Short mmCIF file of C-alpha atoms in Angstrom, two decimals:
data_model
loop_
_atom_site.label_atom_id
_atom_site.label_comp_id
_atom_site.label_asym_id
_atom_site.label_seq_id
_atom_site.Cartn_x
_atom_site.Cartn_y
_atom_site.Cartn_z
CA MET A 1 -47.92 31.13 -77.18
CA ASP A 2 -46.27 34.53 -77.04
CA LYS A 3 -42.62 33.49 -76.98
CA LYS A 4 -40.36 35.56 -79.22
CA ILE A 5 -37.54 33.93 -81.16
CA LEU A 6 -34.86 35.98 -82.89
CA ILE A 7 -33.27 34.48 -86.01
CA VAL A 8 -29.89 36.02 -86.81
CA ASP A 9 -28.75 34.80 -90.22
CA ASP A 10 -27.87 36.46 -93.54
CA GLU A 11 -29.20 33.59 -95.70
CA LYS A 12 -32.76 34.68 -96.46
CA ASN A 13 -33.94 31.30 -97.77
CA ILE A 14 -32.89 29.58 -94.55
CA VAL A 15 -34.45 32.31 -92.41
CA ASP A 16 -37.71 32.02 -94.35
CA ILE A 17 -37.90 28.25 -93.78
CA ILE A 18 -37.11 28.55 -90.07
CA ALA A 19 -39.52 31.45 -89.60
CA PHE A 20 -42.34 29.58 -91.37
CA ASN A 21 -41.97 26.55 -89.10
CA LEU A 22 -41.64 28.63 -85.94
CA LYS A 23 -44.79 30.54 -86.76
CA LYS A 24 -46.62 27.24 -87.35
CA GLU A 25 -45.72 26.36 -83.76
CA GLY A 26 -47.16 29.65 -82.53
CA TYR A 27 -43.96 31.61 -81.91
CA LYS A 28 -43.45 35.26 -82.73
CA VAL A 29 -40.45 35.66 -85.02
CA LEU A 30 -37.89 38.46 -85.18
CA ARG A 31 -35.22 38.64 -87.90
CA ALA A 32 -31.74 40.10 -88.17
CA GLY A 33 -29.44 39.87 -91.19
CA ASP A 34 -26.13 40.31 -89.40
CA GLY A 35 -24.57 40.02 -85.96
CA ALA A 36 -24.66 43.71 -85.17
CA GLU A 37 -28.38 43.92 -85.88
CA GLY A 38 -28.89 40.74 -83.87
CA VAL A 39 -27.22 42.27 -80.81
CA ARG A 40 -29.28 45.45 -81.19
CA LEU A 41 -32.59 43.57 -81.48
CA THR A 42 -31.68 41.38 -78.51
CA MET A 43 -31.24 44.45 -76.32
CA GLU A 44 -34.35 46.20 -77.65
CA GLU A 45 -36.80 43.30 -78.01
CA ASN A 46 -35.59 40.92 -75.28
CA PRO A 47 -36.36 37.69 -77.20
CA ASP A 48 -36.93 34.41 -75.35
CA LEU A 49 -34.47 32.49 -77.53
CA ILE A 50 -31.92 33.31 -80.22
CA LEU A 51 -30.97 31.25 -83.28
CA LEU A 52 -27.55 32.64 -84.19
CA ASP A 53 -25.60 31.90 -87.35
CA ILE A 54 -21.79 32.03 -87.24
CA MET A 55 -20.70 33.29 -90.66
CA MET A 56 -22.29 36.72 -91.21
CA PRO A 57 -21.30 40.18 -92.43
CA LYS A 58 -20.45 43.14 -90.15
CA MET A 59 -20.22 40.97 -87.02
CA ASP A 60 -19.96 37.18 -86.93
CA GLY A 61 -21.91 34.93 -84.60
CA TYR A 62 -19.01 34.46 -82.19
CA GLU A 63 -18.65 38.17 -81.52
CA ALA A 64 -22.44 38.62 -81.37
CA CYS A 65 -22.71 35.78 -78.83
CA LYS A 66 -19.97 37.33 -76.72
CA LYS A 67 -21.66 40.75 -76.70
CA ILE A 68 -25.08 39.29 -75.91
CA ARG A 69 -23.65 37.30 -73.01
CA GLU A 70 -22.25 40.48 -71.48
CA LYS A 71 -25.83 41.64 -70.83
CA LYS A 72 -28.25 38.72 -71.32
CA ASN A 73 -28.64 35.07 -70.35
CA THR A 74 -31.10 34.40 -73.18
CA PRO A 75 -30.78 30.83 -74.53
CA ILE A 76 -28.67 30.82 -77.71
CA ILE A 77 -28.61 28.06 -80.32
CA MET A 78 -25.75 28.47 -82.77
CA LEU A 79 -26.47 27.68 -86.44
CA THR A 80 -23.30 26.71 -88.27
CA ALA A 81 -22.33 25.26 -91.63
CA ARG A 82 -18.96 24.37 -90.16
CA ALA A 83 -18.46 20.78 -89.14
CA GLU A 84 -15.16 21.26 -87.33
CA GLU A 85 -15.35 20.42 -83.64
CA LEU A 86 -13.28 23.45 -82.61
CA ASP A 87 -15.80 25.84 -84.18
CA LYS A 88 -18.62 24.29 -82.14
CA VAL A 89 -16.56 24.28 -78.95
CA LEU A 90 -15.68 27.95 -79.40
CA GLY A 91 -19.37 28.87 -79.59
CA LEU A 92 -20.07 26.96 -76.39
CA GLU A 93 -17.12 28.57 -74.65
CA LEU A 94 -18.49 32.01 -75.53
CA GLY A 95 -21.78 31.14 -73.85
CA ALA A 96 -24.00 29.44 -76.43
CA ASP A 97 -26.34 26.81 -74.99
CA ASP A 98 -26.59 24.56 -78.02
CA TYR A 99 -25.63 24.26 -81.67
CA VAL A 100 -27.10 22.79 -84.86
CA THR A 101 -24.99 22.05 -87.93
CA LYS A 102 -26.33 23.01 -91.37
CA PRO A 103 -27.97 21.37 -93.20
CA PHE A 104 -30.30 20.42 -90.36
CA GLY A 105 -33.72 18.85 -90.25
CA VAL A 106 -36.59 21.11 -89.27
CA ARG A 107 -37.87 18.53 -86.79
CA GLU A 108 -34.51 18.44 -85.00
CA LEU A 109 -34.31 22.22 -84.83
CA MET A 110 -37.84 22.54 -83.48
CA ALA A 111 -37.08 19.91 -80.81
CA ARG A 112 -34.05 21.87 -79.66
CA VAL A 113 -35.96 25.14 -79.63
CA LYS A 114 -38.70 23.62 -77.48
CA ALA A 115 -36.23 21.97 -75.10
CA ASN A 116 -34.31 25.20 -74.51
CA LEU A 117 -37.50 27.21 -74.10
CA ARG A 118 -38.89 24.76 -71.55
CA ARG A 119 -36.00 25.53 -69.25
CA GLN A 120 -36.50 29.26 -69.74
CA ILE A 121 -40.22 28.94 -68.99
CA VAL A 122 -39.51 27.05 -65.76
CA GLN A 123 -37.12 29.78 -64.70
CA GLU A 124 -39.66 32.54 -65.36
CA GLU A 125 -42.59 30.79 -63.67
CA THR A 126 -40.87 29.87 -60.42
CA ILE A 127 -41.91 31.89 -57.40
CA PRO A 128 -38.98 33.48 -55.58
CA ASP A 129 -38.41 32.05 -52.13
CA GLU A 130 -35.44 33.27 -50.14
CA THR A 131 -35.50 30.16 -47.95
CA ASP A 132 -35.19 27.65 -50.79
CA GLY A 133 -31.42 27.36 -50.94
CA MET A 134 -28.71 24.74 -50.70
CA VAL A 135 -25.48 25.67 -48.98
CA PHE A 136 -22.17 24.06 -49.85
CA GLY A 137 -19.43 25.82 -47.94
CA ARG A 138 -19.14 29.30 -49.46
CA LEU A 139 -21.64 28.44 -52.17
CA ASN A 140 -25.39 29.08 -51.91
CA ILE A 141 -27.69 27.73 -54.61
CA ASN A 142 -31.29 28.96 -54.67
CA LEU A 143 -33.31 26.67 -56.92
CA GLU A 144 -36.42 28.84 -56.96
CA ARG A 145 -34.63 32.04 -57.87
CA TYR A 146 -32.22 30.30 -60.25
CA GLU A 147 -29.50 32.14 -58.39
CA VAL A 148 -26.03 31.07 -57.26
CA ARG A 149 -23.99 33.08 -54.77
CA LYS A 150 -20.44 32.64 -53.62
CA ASP A 151 -19.42 34.56 -50.50
CA GLY A 152 -22.66 36.52 -50.96
CA ARG A 153 -21.81 37.59 -54.50
CA VAL A 154 -24.17 36.57 -57.31
CA LEU A 155 -22.51 34.49 -60.01
CA GLU A 156 -23.69 35.10 -63.57
CA LEU A 157 -24.50 31.64 -64.92
CA THR A 158 -26.25 30.79 -68.14
CA LEU A 159 -29.39 28.68 -67.84
CA ARG A 160 -27.53 25.61 -69.11
CA GLU A 161 -24.72 26.11 -66.59
CA PHE A 162 -27.25 26.43 -63.79
CA GLU A 163 -29.09 23.28 -64.86
CA LEU A 164 -25.87 21.29 -64.91
CA LEU A 165 -24.87 22.56 -61.47
CA LYS A 166 -28.35 21.87 -60.11
CA PHE A 167 -28.34 18.31 -61.42
CA LEU A 168 -24.90 17.51 -59.97
CA THR A 169 -25.63 19.04 -56.56
CA GLN A 170 -28.89 17.11 -56.23
CA GLN A 171 -26.90 13.89 -56.68
CA LYS A 172 -23.91 15.00 -54.63
CA GLY A 173 -21.02 12.56 -54.78
CA GLN A 174 -22.51 10.48 -57.60
CA VAL A 175 -20.35 10.24 -60.72
CA PHE A 176 -22.04 10.76 -64.10
CA SER A 177 -20.59 10.03 -67.51
CA ARG A 178 -20.69 12.72 -70.17
CA GLU A 179 -23.28 10.71 -72.09
CA ILE A 180 -25.60 10.53 -69.09
CA LEU A 181 -25.19 14.25 -68.42
CA LEU A 182 -26.12 15.01 -72.03
CA GLU A 183 -29.27 12.93 -71.61
CA LYS A 184 -30.27 14.21 -68.18
CA VAL A 185 -29.30 17.90 -68.36
CA TRP A 186 -29.76 18.69 -72.02
CA GLY A 187 -33.10 16.95 -71.74
CA TYR A 188 -33.61 15.36 -75.15
CA GLU A 189 -31.84 13.09 -77.60
CA TYR A 190 -28.74 15.18 -78.10
CA PHE A 191 -26.91 14.80 -81.42
CA GLY A 192 -23.75 16.64 -80.40
CA ASP A 193 -20.61 15.10 -78.94
CA VAL A 194 -19.54 14.88 -75.33
CA ARG A 195 -17.20 17.86 -75.63
CA THR A 196 -20.34 19.92 -75.00
CA VAL A 197 -20.27 18.71 -71.39
CA ASP A 198 -16.55 19.35 -71.02
CA VAL A 199 -16.93 22.93 -72.21
CA THR A 200 -19.87 23.63 -69.90
CA VAL A 201 -18.01 22.16 -66.92
CA ARG A 202 -14.98 24.30 -67.73
CA ARG A 203 -17.13 27.45 -67.89
CA LEU A 204 -18.75 26.53 -64.58
CA ARG A 205 -15.41 25.97 -62.91
CA GLU A 206 -14.17 29.36 -64.09
CA LYS A 207 -17.12 30.95 -62.31
CA LEU A 208 -17.34 28.76 -59.20
CA GLU A 209 -13.78 27.92 -58.29
CA ASP A 210 -11.02 30.00 -56.72
CA ASP A 211 -8.60 28.03 -58.89
CA PRO A 212 -10.33 26.30 -61.86
CA GLY A 213 -7.26 24.12 -62.28
CA LYS A 214 -7.76 22.73 -58.76
CA PRO A 215 -11.56 22.51 -58.43
CA GLU A 216 -13.27 22.05 -55.08
CA TYR A 217 -16.87 21.72 -56.25
CA ILE A 218 -17.11 19.98 -59.64
CA LEU A 219 -14.60 17.16 -59.71
CA THR A 220 -13.46 14.72 -62.39
CA LYS A 221 -13.38 10.96 -61.96
CA ARG A 222 -10.72 10.05 -64.47
CA GLY A 223 -12.06 7.85 -67.24
CA VAL A 224 -15.63 8.02 -65.89
CA GLY A 225 -17.10 11.51 -65.69
CA TYR A 226 -17.95 14.35 -63.32
CA TYR A 227 -19.43 14.71 -59.84
CA PHE A 228 -20.13 17.42 -57.27
CA ASP A 229 -18.44 17.30 -53.90
CA CYS A 230 -17.82 19.85 -51.17
#
């Protein structure tokens, strides 16, 4: 396995434990002690996944996540000692794919790393095929290229956003609860709360819709969940 994982955290003892377990699984490990260094290494080394702490010197994890998302769609798992829901939601809104609250179990962290990497591996190994697309009005979704276009313009979606859109479009018109979406899209026993789905849907709407407040593609069934319709 030649996948590179970047750990961005200023707590050396935690980094050492994570790095040890990642190396046992066969991953190559990169380290950064603050957000600024994490952004620099991301651009230079192009890691396959980033474990990003929130509270760090020089540049915190929120700002680092924002800067990384301006250039990269690399899967990001936020590492946070904060238990407040708003802190987790903010990370997701800035483009993180997942979060783990400290203290966390090594087994849980490894499961999340593997789940996020599986999606990245699928994306990299697919063979581009211009004909493999689904058209919904002004929206064109190419499953092989992991590419979404609206009016011919490519939309910059994170891998998690794409997976959610793909799942909903393949079951067009079917309503799914937040709990089911966590199970089906996030792909493993997810320990977070359902606000994760709400945040991802909101990000998707901001990118897909002319007016996110009056969506045409991803709709809400009040009291039930979300569905795709066009």
